[in-house]
Tab-separated table of C-alpha atoms in Angstrom:
chain	number	residue	atom	x	y	z
A	565	MET	CA	-18.413	-10.240	-34.734
A	566	ALA	CA	-17.546	-10.307	-30.981
A	567	PRO	CA	-19.472	-7.282	-29.369
A	568	TYR	CA	-16.363	-6.678	-27.285
A	569	ASP	CA	-12.564	-6.345	-27.983
A	570	LEU	CA	-12.030	-6.472	-23.930
A	571	VAL	CA	-13.800	-7.275	-21.044
A	572	VAL	CA	-12.170	-6.355	-17.524
A	573	ILE	CA	-13.255	-8.146	-14.413
A	574	GLY	CA	-12.699	-5.782	-11.488
A	575	THR	CA	-12.696	-1.942	-11.118
A	576	GLY	CA	-9.760	-1.528	-8.775
A	577	PRO	CA	-6.889	0.791	-9.687
A	578	GLY	CA	-5.621	-2.182	-12.133
A	579	GLY	CA	-9.013	-2.809	-13.987
A	580	TYR	CA	-10.306	0.672	-14.379
A	581	VAL	CA	-6.863	1.985	-15.542
A	582	CYS	CA	-6.456	-1.290	-18.034
A	583	ALA	CA	-10.082	-0.227	-19.261
A	584	VAL	CA	-9.232	3.395	-19.921
A	585	ARG	CA	-5.999	2.784	-21.768
A	586	ALA	CA	-7.730	-0.163	-23.529
A	587	SER	CA	-10.559	2.479	-24.632
A	588	GLN	CA	-7.624	5.219	-25.648
A	589	LEU	CA	-6.277	2.498	-27.827
A	590	GLY	CA	-9.409	2.116	-29.918
A	591	MET	CA	-11.048	-1.069	-28.127
A	592	LYS	CA	-14.552	-1.686	-27.229
A	593	VAL	CA	-14.553	-2.224	-23.739
A	594	ALA	CA	-16.760	-3.309	-20.843
A	595	VAL	CA	-15.820	-3.762	-16.983
A	596	VAL	CA	-17.320	-6.106	-14.874
A	597	GLU	CA	-18.125	-4.884	-11.103
A	598	LYS	CA	-19.900	-6.872	-8.153
A	599	ASP	CA	-19.835	-4.036	-5.660
A	600	ALA	CA	-22.320	-1.316	-5.583
A	601	THR	CA	-19.442	1.488	-6.266
A	602	LEU	CA	-16.504	1.363	-8.697
A	603	GLY	CA	-12.792	1.632	-7.234
A	604	GLY	CA	-12.165	-1.473	-5.669
A	605	THR	CA	-10.708	-2.175	-2.208
A	606	CYS	CA	-8.157	0.764	-2.650
A	607	LEU	CA	-10.691	3.773	-3.136
A	608	ASN	CA	-13.597	2.216	-1.033
A	609	VAL	CA	-12.188	0.379	2.044
A	610	GLY	CA	-8.255	0.893	1.533
A	611	CYS	CA	-5.675	3.196	0.563
A	612	MET	CA	-7.898	6.220	-0.148
A	613	PRO	CA	-10.046	6.352	3.227
A	614	SER	CA	-7.171	5.209	5.208
A	615	LYS	CA	-5.101	8.313	4.006
A	616	ALA	CA	-8.232	10.521	4.910
A	617	LEU	CA	-7.966	9.256	8.432
A	618	LEU	CA	-4.025	9.568	8.541
A	619	HIS	CA	-4.644	13.055	7.588
A	620	ALA	CA	-7.410	14.024	9.940
A	621	SER	CA	-5.956	12.282	12.730
A	622	GLU	CA	-2.397	13.841	12.023
A	623	MET	CA	-4.070	17.420	12.204
A	624	PHE	CA	-5.655	16.361	15.523
A	625	GLU	CA	-2.377	15.404	16.795
A	626	GLU	CA	-0.681	18.433	15.631
A	627	ALA	CA	-3.338	20.921	17.042
A	628	GLY	CA	-2.817	19.177	20.491
A	629	HIS	CA	0.694	18.780	20.652
A	630	SER	CA	2.614	20.852	18.218
A	631	PHE	CA	0.958	24.206	17.667
A	632	ALA	CA	2.102	25.727	20.978
A	633	LYS	CA	5.564	25.534	20.578
A	634	MET	CA	5.093	27.503	17.274
A	635	GLY	CA	3.479	30.029	18.995
A	636	VAL	CA	-0.030	28.951	17.792
A	637	SER	CA	-2.329	29.198	21.031
A	638	VAL	CA	-5.729	27.050	20.362
A	639	SER	CA	-7.910	25.342	23.093
A	640	THR	CA	-7.429	21.612	23.413
A	641	PRO	CA	-9.041	20.050	20.275
A	642	LYS	CA	-11.968	17.995	20.607
A	643	LEU	CA	-12.650	14.832	18.641
A	644	GLU	CA	-16.036	14.431	16.726
A	645	LEU	CA	-15.466	11.073	15.219
A	646	PRO	CA	-18.718	10.771	13.301
A	647	ALA	CA	-17.613	14.230	11.684
A	648	MET	CA	-13.990	12.855	10.814
A	649	MET	CA	-15.857	9.700	9.333
A	650	ASN	CA	-17.953	12.108	7.261
A	651	PHE	CA	-14.768	13.708	6.068
A	652	LYS	CA	-13.359	10.141	5.222
A	653	GLN	CA	-16.696	9.354	3.210
A	654	GLN	CA	-16.577	12.563	1.185
A	655	GLY	CA	-12.934	11.614	-0.029
A	656	ILE	CA	-14.297	8.182	-0.983
A	657	ASP	CA	-17.418	9.564	-2.689
A	658	GLY	CA	-15.270	12.064	-4.855
A	659	ASN	CA	-12.908	9.390	-5.940
A	660	VAL	CA	-15.535	6.654	-6.727
A	661	LYS	CA	-17.504	9.368	-9.053
A	662	GLY	CA	-14.184	10.332	-10.445
A	663	VAL	CA	-13.858	6.552	-11.791
A	664	GLU	CA	-17.462	6.605	-12.957
A	665	PHE	CA	-16.746	9.732	-15.005
A	666	LEU	CA	-13.551	8.040	-16.347
A	667	MET	CA	-15.733	5.284	-17.675
A	668	LYS	CA	-18.393	7.381	-19.122
A	669	LYS	CA	-15.737	9.841	-20.808
A	670	ASN	CA	-13.946	6.876	-22.539
A	671	LYS	CA	-16.898	5.000	-23.414
A	672	VAL	CA	-16.411	1.971	-21.324
A	673	ASP	CA	-19.455	0.002	-20.417
A	674	VAL	CA	-20.008	-0.800	-17.005
A	675	LEU	CA	-21.603	-4.080	-16.200
A	676	LYS	CA	-22.922	-4.619	-12.450
A	677	GLY	CA	-22.551	-8.099	-11.293
A	678	THR	CA	-20.303	-10.929	-10.403
A	679	GLY	CA	-18.063	-12.120	-13.416
A	680	LYS	CA	-17.422	-15.903	-14.438
A	681	ILE	CA	-15.214	-16.999	-17.068
A	682	LEU	CA	-16.730	-19.729	-19.132
A	683	GLY	CA	-13.914	-20.249	-21.520
A	684	THR	CA	-11.980	-18.427	-24.024
A	685	GLY	CA	-14.218	-15.190	-25.064
A	686	LYS	CA	-17.101	-15.778	-22.584
A	687	VAL	CA	-17.923	-14.045	-19.357
A	688	GLU	CA	-20.798	-14.690	-17.588
A	689	VAL	CA	-22.450	-11.568	-15.467
A	690	SER	CA	-24.689	-12.402	-12.642
A	691	ALA	CA	-26.781	-10.002	-10.698
A	692	ASP	CA	-29.896	-10.220	-8.566
A	693	GLY	CA	-30.406	-13.903	-9.771
A	694	LYS	CA	-30.399	-13.052	-13.724
A	695	SER	CA	-27.283	-13.701	-15.547
A	696	GLN	CA	-26.050	-12.717	-19.048
A	697	VAL	CA	-23.232	-14.092	-21.268
A	698	ILE	CA	-20.774	-11.478	-22.805
A	699	GLU	CA	-18.686	-12.224	-25.681
A	700	THR	CA	-15.619	-10.734	-26.085
A	701	ARG	CA	-12.112	-11.127	-27.782
A	702	ASN	CA	-10.030	-10.649	-24.638
A	703	ILE	CA	-10.733	-10.908	-20.857
A	704	VAL	CA	-8.408	-9.270	-18.156
A	705	ILE	CA	-8.787	-10.708	-14.668
A	706	ALA	CA	-8.323	-7.713	-12.243
A	707	THR	CA	-10.170	-9.032	-9.332
A	708	GLY	CA	-7.609	-7.839	-6.771
A	709	SER	CA	-7.125	-9.514	-2.940
A	710	ASP	CA	-9.073	-10.086	0.194
A	711	ILE	CA	-7.960	-9.823	3.466
A	712	ALA	CA	-5.955	-13.001	5.078
A	713	ARG	CA	-7.793	-14.569	7.955
A	714	LEU	CA	-6.242	-16.064	11.301
A	715	LYS	CA	-7.371	-19.553	11.771
A	716	GLY	CA	-9.905	-19.835	14.541
A	717	ILE	CA	-10.390	-16.104	14.964
A	718	GLU	CA	-13.728	-14.905	13.476
A	719	ILE	CA	-13.681	-11.651	12.157
A	720	ASP	CA	-16.894	-9.857	12.876
A	721	GLU	CA	-15.918	-6.198	11.833
A	722	LYS	CA	-17.147	-4.854	15.263
A	723	ARG	CA	-14.723	-6.049	17.928
A	724	ILE	CA	-12.594	-8.242	15.855
A	725	VAL	CA	-11.823	-6.385	12.810
A	726	SER	CA	-9.938	-6.304	9.273
A	727	SER	CA	-8.587	-3.154	7.858
A	728	THR	CA	-12.239	-2.801	6.246
A	729	GLY	CA	-13.739	-2.378	10.054
A	730	ALA	CA	-10.807	-0.505	11.375
A	731	LEU	CA	-11.684	2.373	9.010
A	732	SER	CA	-15.024	2.685	10.406
A	733	LEU	CA	-14.963	1.911	14.088
A	734	ASP	CA	-18.025	4.099	15.795
A	735	LYS	CA	-15.698	5.176	18.783
A	736	VAL	CA	-11.885	5.184	19.622
A	737	PRO	CA	-11.014	1.743	21.471
A	738	GLY	CA	-9.212	2.184	24.945
A	739	LYS	CA	-7.032	-0.714	23.942
A	740	LEU	CA	-6.339	-1.707	20.443
A	741	LEU	CA	-4.378	-5.070	19.639
A	742	ILE	CA	-3.102	-5.301	16.267
A	743	VAL	CA	-2.182	-8.867	14.793
A	744	GLY	CA	0.647	-7.883	12.126
A	745	ALA	CA	3.377	-5.165	11.818
A	746	GLY	CA	3.061	-4.700	8.322
A	747	VAL	CA	2.240	-1.406	6.463
A	748	ILE	CA	-1.564	-1.671	6.983
A	749	GLY	CA	-1.294	-2.396	10.711
A	750	LEU	CA	1.030	0.471	11.491
A	751	GLU	CA	-1.064	3.074	9.403
A	752	LEU	CA	-4.508	2.103	11.153
A	753	GLY	CA	-2.427	1.912	14.481
A	754	SER	CA	-1.242	5.482	13.909
A	755	VAL	CA	-4.843	6.754	13.239
A	756	TRP	CA	-6.300	5.205	16.256
A	757	LYS	CA	-3.246	5.888	18.744
A	758	ARG	CA	-3.433	9.617	17.720
A	759	LEU	CA	-7.134	9.743	18.624
A	760	GLY	CA	-6.392	8.208	21.913
A	761	ALA	CA	-6.310	4.535	21.981
A	762	GLU	CA	-3.250	2.392	23.624
A	763	VAL	CA	-1.867	0.409	20.760
A	764	VAL	CA	-0.141	-2.966	21.015
A	765	VAL	CA	1.300	-4.680	17.770
A	766	VAL	CA	1.832	-8.252	17.878
A	767	GLU	CA	4.141	-9.570	15.020
A	768	PHE	CA	5.170	-13.186	14.284
A	769	LEU	CA	8.584	-12.224	12.933
A	770	ASP	CA	11.335	-10.601	15.062
A	771	ARG	CA	10.896	-7.154	13.106
A	772	ILE	CA	8.475	-4.690	11.855
A	773	LEU	CA	7.634	-3.822	8.305
A	774	PRO	CA	8.943	-7.382	6.740
A	775	GLY	CA	10.678	-7.212	3.230
A	776	MET	CA	11.813	-3.498	3.875
A	777	ASP	CA	15.298	-2.527	4.567
A	778	GLY	CA	16.198	-3.623	8.211
A	779	GLU	CA	18.135	-0.458	9.271
A	780	ILE	CA	15.084	1.374	8.281
A	781	ALA	CA	12.573	-0.943	10.031
A	782	LYS	CA	14.758	-0.695	13.365
A	783	GLN	CA	14.880	3.227	13.451
A	784	PHE	CA	11.251	3.330	12.262
A	785	GLN	CA	10.235	0.914	15.333
A	786	ARG	CA	12.083	3.253	17.753
A	787	ILE	CA	10.294	6.273	16.304
A	788	LEU	CA	6.924	4.472	16.969
A	789	GLU	CA	7.815	3.414	20.384
A	790	LYS	CA	8.446	6.987	21.046
A	791	GLN	CA	5.015	7.832	19.897
A	792	GLY	CA	3.656	5.328	22.122
A	793	PHE	CA	3.340	1.942	20.381
A	794	ALA	CA	3.955	-1.107	22.049
A	795	PHE	CA	5.288	-3.985	20.137
A	796	LYS	CA	5.628	-7.830	20.963
A	797	LEU	CA	7.823	-9.234	18.260
A	798	GLY	CA	8.427	-12.894	17.842
A	799	ALA	CA	4.921	-13.599	19.017
A	800	LYS	CA	1.429	-14.780	17.630
A	801	VAL	CA	-2.197	-14.504	18.683
A	802	THR	CA	-3.546	-18.173	18.974
A	803	ALA	CA	-6.905	-17.299	20.275
A	804	VAL	CA	-9.320	-14.418	21.099
A	805	ASP	CA	-12.038	-14.933	23.832
A	806	THR	CA	-14.988	-12.858	22.918
A	807	SER	CA	-17.157	-13.882	25.727
A	808	GLY	CA	-16.509	-11.019	28.133
A	809	LYS	CA	-16.854	-7.171	28.109
A	810	THR	CA	-13.292	-6.876	26.931
A	811	LEU	CA	-11.667	-9.130	24.258
A	812	LYS	CA	-9.168	-11.570	25.848
A	813	ALA	CA	-6.091	-12.619	23.352
A	814	THR	CA	-3.999	-15.536	24.214
A	815	ILE	CA	-0.406	-14.785	22.723
A	816	GLU	CA	2.512	-17.161	22.368
A	817	PRO	CA	6.147	-16.927	21.487
A	818	ALA	CA	6.421	-17.714	17.922
A	819	ALA	CA	9.200	-20.228	18.798
A	820	GLY	CA	7.052	-21.754	21.306
A	821	GLY	CA	6.534	-21.205	25.150
A	822	ALA	CA	4.447	-19.988	28.069
A	823	ALA	CA	1.400	-17.998	26.689
A	824	GLU	CA	0.116	-14.861	28.193
A	825	THR	CA	-3.216	-12.960	28.052
A	826	LEU	CA	-3.593	-9.564	26.615
A	827	GLU	CA	-6.930	-7.700	26.955
A	828	ALA	CA	-8.250	-5.296	24.330
A	829	ASP	CA	-11.461	-3.644	23.258
A	830	VAL	CA	-10.563	-4.097	19.603
A	831	VAL	CA	-8.259	-6.434	17.901
A	832	LEU	CA	-7.540	-5.661	14.138
A	833	VAL	CA	-6.304	-8.482	12.303
A	834	CYS	CA	-3.874	-7.601	9.328
A	835	ILE	CA	-1.517	-10.416	8.523
A	836	GLY	CA	-1.764	-9.778	4.676
A	837	ARG	CA	-3.829	-10.214	1.953
A	838	VAL	CA	-4.775	-13.019	-0.395
A	839	PRO	CA	-5.733	-13.302	-4.281
A	840	TYR	CA	-9.493	-12.840	-4.814
A	841	THR	CA	-10.693	-15.595	-7.100
A	842	ASP	CA	-13.984	-16.681	-5.709
A	843	GLY	CA	-16.567	-17.541	-8.236
A	844	LEU	CA	-14.496	-16.807	-11.240
A	845	GLY	CA	-14.806	-20.327	-12.418
A	846	LEU	CA	-10.844	-20.400	-13.306
A	847	LYS	CA	-10.401	-24.109	-12.479
A	848	GLU	CA	-13.413	-25.285	-14.758
A	849	ALA	CA	-12.151	-22.629	-17.341
A	850	GLY	CA	-8.645	-24.022	-17.158
A	851	VAL	CA	-6.885	-21.208	-15.818
A	852	ALA	CA	-4.034	-22.329	-13.916
A	853	LEU	CA	-3.022	-21.037	-10.286
A	854	ASP	CA	0.236	-21.127	-8.650
A	855	PRO	CA	0.790	-22.933	-5.329
A	856	ARG	CA	-0.302	-19.762	-3.381
A	857	GLY	CA	-3.525	-19.476	-5.224
A	858	ARG	CA	-2.319	-16.310	-7.520
A	859	VAL	CA	-3.189	-16.745	-11.288
A	860	GLN	CA	-0.516	-18.027	-13.111
A	861	ILE	CA	0.729	-15.534	-16.254
A	862	ASP	CA	3.624	-15.361	-18.534
A	863	PRO	CA	6.022	-12.270	-18.957
A	864	HIS	CA	3.083	-10.801	-20.875
A	865	PHE	CA	0.381	-11.147	-18.615
A	866	ALA	CA	-1.280	-14.108	-20.435
A	867	THR	CA	-2.693	-16.944	-18.482
A	868	SER	CA	-3.082	-20.622	-19.453
A	869	LEU	CA	-6.358	-20.053	-21.280
A	870	LYS	CA	-6.011	-18.204	-24.680
A	871	GLY	CA	-7.278	-14.747	-24.663
A	872	VAL	CA	-7.400	-14.455	-20.707
A	873	TYR	CA	-4.990	-12.263	-18.941
A	874	ALA	CA	-4.278	-11.211	-15.440
A	875	ILE	CA	-2.995	-8.364	-13.506
A	876	GLY	CA	-2.415	-6.796	-10.031
A	877	ASP	CA	-3.137	-8.359	-6.349
A	878	VAL	CA	-4.613	-11.408	-8.075
A	879	VAL	CA	-0.902	-12.261	-9.892
A	880	ALA	CA	2.694	-12.480	-8.352
A	881	GLY	CA	4.636	-9.365	-7.196
A	882	PRO	CA	3.850	-6.534	-4.502
A	883	MET	CA	0.190	-6.060	-3.698
A	884	LEU	CA	0.297	-2.360	-4.545
A	885	ALA	CA	-2.213	-0.354	-6.196
A	886	HIS	CA	0.247	1.605	-8.355
A	887	LYS	CA	2.035	-1.772	-9.579
A	888	ALA	CA	-1.623	-2.952	-10.756
A	889	GLU	CA	-2.191	0.385	-12.621
A	890	ASP	CA	0.977	-0.217	-14.493
A	891	GLU	CA	0.292	-3.769	-15.499
A	892	GLY	CA	-3.118	-2.636	-16.503
A	893	VAL	CA	-1.508	-0.119	-18.952
A	894	ALA	CA	0.856	-2.686	-20.012
A	895	VAL	CA	-1.424	-5.493	-20.619
A	896	ALA	CA	-3.779	-3.214	-22.593
A	897	GLU	CA	-0.792	-2.113	-24.903
A	898	ILE	CA	0.068	-5.708	-25.436
A	899	ILE	CA	-3.541	-6.599	-26.565
A	900	ALA	CA	-3.506	-3.779	-28.926
A	901	GLY	CA	-0.462	-5.132	-30.453
A	902	GLN	CA	2.235	-2.695	-28.758
A	903	ALA	CA	5.035	-3.642	-26.269
A	904	GLY	CA	3.663	-2.930	-23.051
A	905	HIS	CA	6.386	-3.381	-20.237
A	906	VAL	CA	6.454	-3.045	-16.400
A	907	ASN	CA	9.986	-2.326	-14.624
A	908	TYR	CA	9.381	-4.531	-11.448
A	909	ASP	CA	12.801	-3.185	-10.049
A	910	VAL	CA	11.623	0.416	-9.831
A	911	ILE	CA	8.165	0.121	-7.887
A	912	PRO	CA	8.038	2.532	-5.041
A	913	GLY	CA	6.484	1.533	-1.516
A	914	VAL	CA	5.455	4.060	1.078
A	915	VAL	CA	4.169	3.598	4.917
A	916	TYR	CA	1.830	6.766	5.355
A	917	THR	CA	2.452	7.352	8.927
A	918	THR	CA	4.128	10.294	10.567
A	919	PRO	CA	7.068	10.384	9.395
A	920	GLU	CA	6.421	8.438	6.370
A	921	VAL	CA	8.874	5.522	4.950
A	922	SER	CA	9.425	5.207	1.552
A	923	CYS	CA	11.688	2.989	-0.665
A	924	VAL	CA	12.430	1.627	-4.038
A	925	GLY	CA	14.671	-0.921	-5.500
A	926	LYS	CA	16.750	-3.300	-3.325
A	927	THR	CA	17.490	-3.341	0.394
A	928	GLU	CA	20.894	-3.819	1.902
A	929	GLU	CA	19.889	-7.423	2.822
A	930	GLU	CA	19.044	-8.344	-0.836
A	931	LEU	CA	21.951	-6.840	-2.005
A	932	LYS	CA	24.260	-9.084	0.638
A	933	GLN	CA	22.178	-12.158	-0.410
A	934	ALA	CA	23.052	-11.587	-4.176
A	935	GLY	CA	26.627	-11.130	-3.382
A	936	VAL	CA	26.491	-7.494	-5.191
A	937	ALA	CA	29.305	-5.344	-3.783
A	938	TYR	CA	27.630	-1.871	-3.095
A	939	THR	CA	28.382	1.274	-1.459
A	940	VAL	CA	26.028	3.249	1.026
A	941	GLY	CA	25.340	7.007	1.491
A	942	LYS	CA	23.452	7.854	4.292
A	943	PHE	CA	22.215	11.359	5.512
A	944	PRO	CA	20.160	12.227	8.718
A	945	PHE	CA	17.351	14.917	8.516
A	946	THR	CA	18.978	16.362	11.779
A	947	ALA	CA	21.451	18.038	9.459
A	948	ASN	CA	18.776	19.146	6.999
A	949	GLY	CA	18.114	22.889	7.332
A	950	ARG	CA	14.452	22.789	6.380
A	951	SER	CA	13.692	19.876	8.866
A	952	LYS	CA	15.623	21.862	11.529
A	953	VAL	CA	13.609	25.170	11.167
A	954	ASN	CA	10.647	22.984	11.110
A	955	GLN	CA	11.567	20.763	13.953
A	956	THR	CA	10.779	17.833	12.146
A	957	THR	CA	14.018	15.938	12.115
A	958	ASP	CA	13.292	12.320	12.553
A	959	GLY	CA	14.639	10.002	9.919
A	960	PHE	CA	17.277	9.695	7.287
A	961	VAL	CA	17.952	8.823	3.648
A	962	LYS	CA	19.985	6.019	2.862
A	963	ILE	CA	21.181	5.359	-0.902
A	964	LEU	CA	22.666	2.030	-2.069
A	965	ALA	CA	24.792	2.046	-4.987
A	966	ASP	CA	26.671	-0.487	-7.383
A	967	ALA	CA	30.295	-0.378	-5.991
A	968	LYS	CA	31.694	-0.861	-9.451
A	969	THR	CA	29.339	1.364	-11.589
A	970	ASP	CA	27.866	3.573	-9.087
A	971	ARG	CA	24.501	2.878	-10.506
A	972	VAL	CA	21.729	3.526	-7.861
A	973	LEU	CA	20.370	0.303	-6.762
A	974	GLY	CA	18.064	1.151	-3.776
A	975	VAL	CA	16.890	4.151	-1.909
A	976	HIS	CA	15.121	4.138	1.487
A	977	ILE	CA	14.081	7.097	3.352
A	978	ILE	CA	12.315	7.825	6.690
A	979	GLY	CA	11.034	11.624	7.160
A	980	ILE	CA	8.242	13.762	6.968
A	981	GLU	CA	6.945	13.725	2.978
A	982	ALA	CA	9.207	10.535	2.306
A	983	GLY	CA	6.372	9.338	0.107
A	984	GLU	CA	6.507	12.587	-2.139
A	985	MET	CA	10.467	12.399	-2.245
A	986	ILE	CA	11.109	8.933	-3.369
A	987	HIS	CA	9.977	9.537	-6.810
A	988	GLU	CA	13.192	11.404	-7.786
A	989	ALA	CA	15.027	8.330	-6.995
A	990	CYS	CA	12.434	6.221	-9.187
A	991	VAL	CA	13.405	8.510	-12.224
A	992	LEU	CA	16.938	8.251	-11.695
A	993	MET	CA	16.703	4.492	-11.537
A	994	GLU	CA	14.494	4.064	-14.519
A	995	PHE	CA	17.078	5.898	-16.580
A	996	GLY	CA	19.752	3.835	-14.950
A	997	GLY	CA	21.511	7.014	-13.208
A	998	SER	CA	24.328	6.770	-10.936
A	999	ALA	CA	24.631	8.354	-7.359
A	1000	GLU	CA	27.081	11.064	-8.901
A	1001	ASP	CA	24.223	11.901	-11.376
A	1002	LEU	CA	21.989	12.451	-8.399
A	1003	ALA	CA	24.600	14.506	-6.276
A	1004	ARG	CA	25.484	16.736	-9.019
A	1005	THR	CA	21.755	17.707	-9.600
A	1006	CYS	CA	20.967	20.937	-8.224
A	1007	HIS	CA	18.248	20.847	-5.474
A	1008	ALA	CA	16.095	23.886	-4.285
A	1009	HIS	CA	17.280	25.265	-1.144
A	1010	PRO	CA	15.836	24.921	1.811
A	1011	THR	CA	14.057	21.492	0.915
A	1012	ARG	CA	13.952	18.206	2.568
A	1013	SER	CA	14.908	16.704	-0.730
A	1014	GLU	CA	18.283	18.347	-0.248
A	1015	ALA	CA	18.880	15.246	1.963
A	1016	ILE	CA	18.666	12.908	-1.000
A	1017	LYS	CA	21.318	15.079	-2.617
A	1018	GLU	CA	23.409	14.835	0.617
A	1019	ALA	CA	22.958	11.151	0.784
A	1020	ALA	CA	24.218	10.629	-2.885
A	1021	LEU	CA	27.068	12.841	-2.075
A	1022	ALA	CA	27.840	10.526	0.773
A	1023	VAL	CA	28.097	7.404	-1.339
A	1024	GLY	CA	31.407	9.285	-2.381
A	1025	LYS	CA	32.149	10.370	1.023
A	1026	ARG	CA	31.751	13.871	0.444
A	1027	ALA	CA	28.520	14.937	1.940
A	1028	ILE	CA	28.865	18.901	2.884
A	1029	HIS	CA	26.549	19.042	5.698
A	1030	MET	CA	27.623	16.473	8.013
């Protein structure tokens, strides 16, 4: 008899959640982790530490610029970066210990080392020059993703950094050049901007936040520019000269043309992430990859090799921790003979800047492209009572509904706490709800969430407060 029902390779949000659910369903489970700590990119060098620094830097900014207008007099705040980094580390340690506790509580064996699939039912775990072969009925690949690199630009994590290095700089850069205007670049740019850096963002496309609703991205860019961000859109960084005291980046128009040179103390490269499959032995084992290097799966997360499944950043779909978590639960249930399922039409996305940006479902561009007739309801936070009294009126709510059925197809928000507010839209959409359903749901007053109700009323051209 095989000793394990399931071996999960990787303990990020997808892997550890999959292991917990499988254990709940009565399986004997082991996880394989090559890093010293559990939790993957998200808990160690991604989502969690960046949120700690975003929060801390936001408090620093508030104390320096917003307290006085509320009648709170404080002396000019002084940055103690090592203490802020310690605050970040405490958060990481707490979360990592939490995952260790969950493994113990659910009787999941933790195998430290690098996992390699030898074939159906066999995983080799190697650490410190020793290896052992583990037998299992099922294998889930949950190895996540790695940073995407720019050709010819060497990341040293000191002066030319990825998101990992940008979370641990030992001093605030005078000038920070960010390559890529996606979520990670804008979040980390916000941290260092608030702490005193000059920030320039270079983006290959002619817009920020690729893939998000265009109208939202435009207004968000204006807000960030007001905060002091500078953007060079439709441009690419082709080289970085590291020989001098400051870095010299060569920037060319994406469409071709004359190059210019920008000086920077730190260059942050965040042009996306790529599936992490190094050393897994997929080719030899017969696990097929797609042209973009992602593990190919069928609708039940099964790969081309019997008994081997894959989830999270290593497969197609948005590279989001919560998408990986849902897939981890679904695949555990499928392996247990149940009907696991993920609704890819209702996966929220959030940019944790100030204000936040959140979205779920279709963008206006996607609906136009698909030829879907839709109605739009918008409501600005300038007309929301709670936002007015708090003087946090940047942004708006936008709801897209099917013109025939009134079913909500997409919701997009810029505003304080937009990441918390998006979930009522998610629940509504999971139930196939309409803008009318949302408009007739009583919302507490005064709350920012009332703007969502008003946007739903605006779909039917009957918003009350504007």
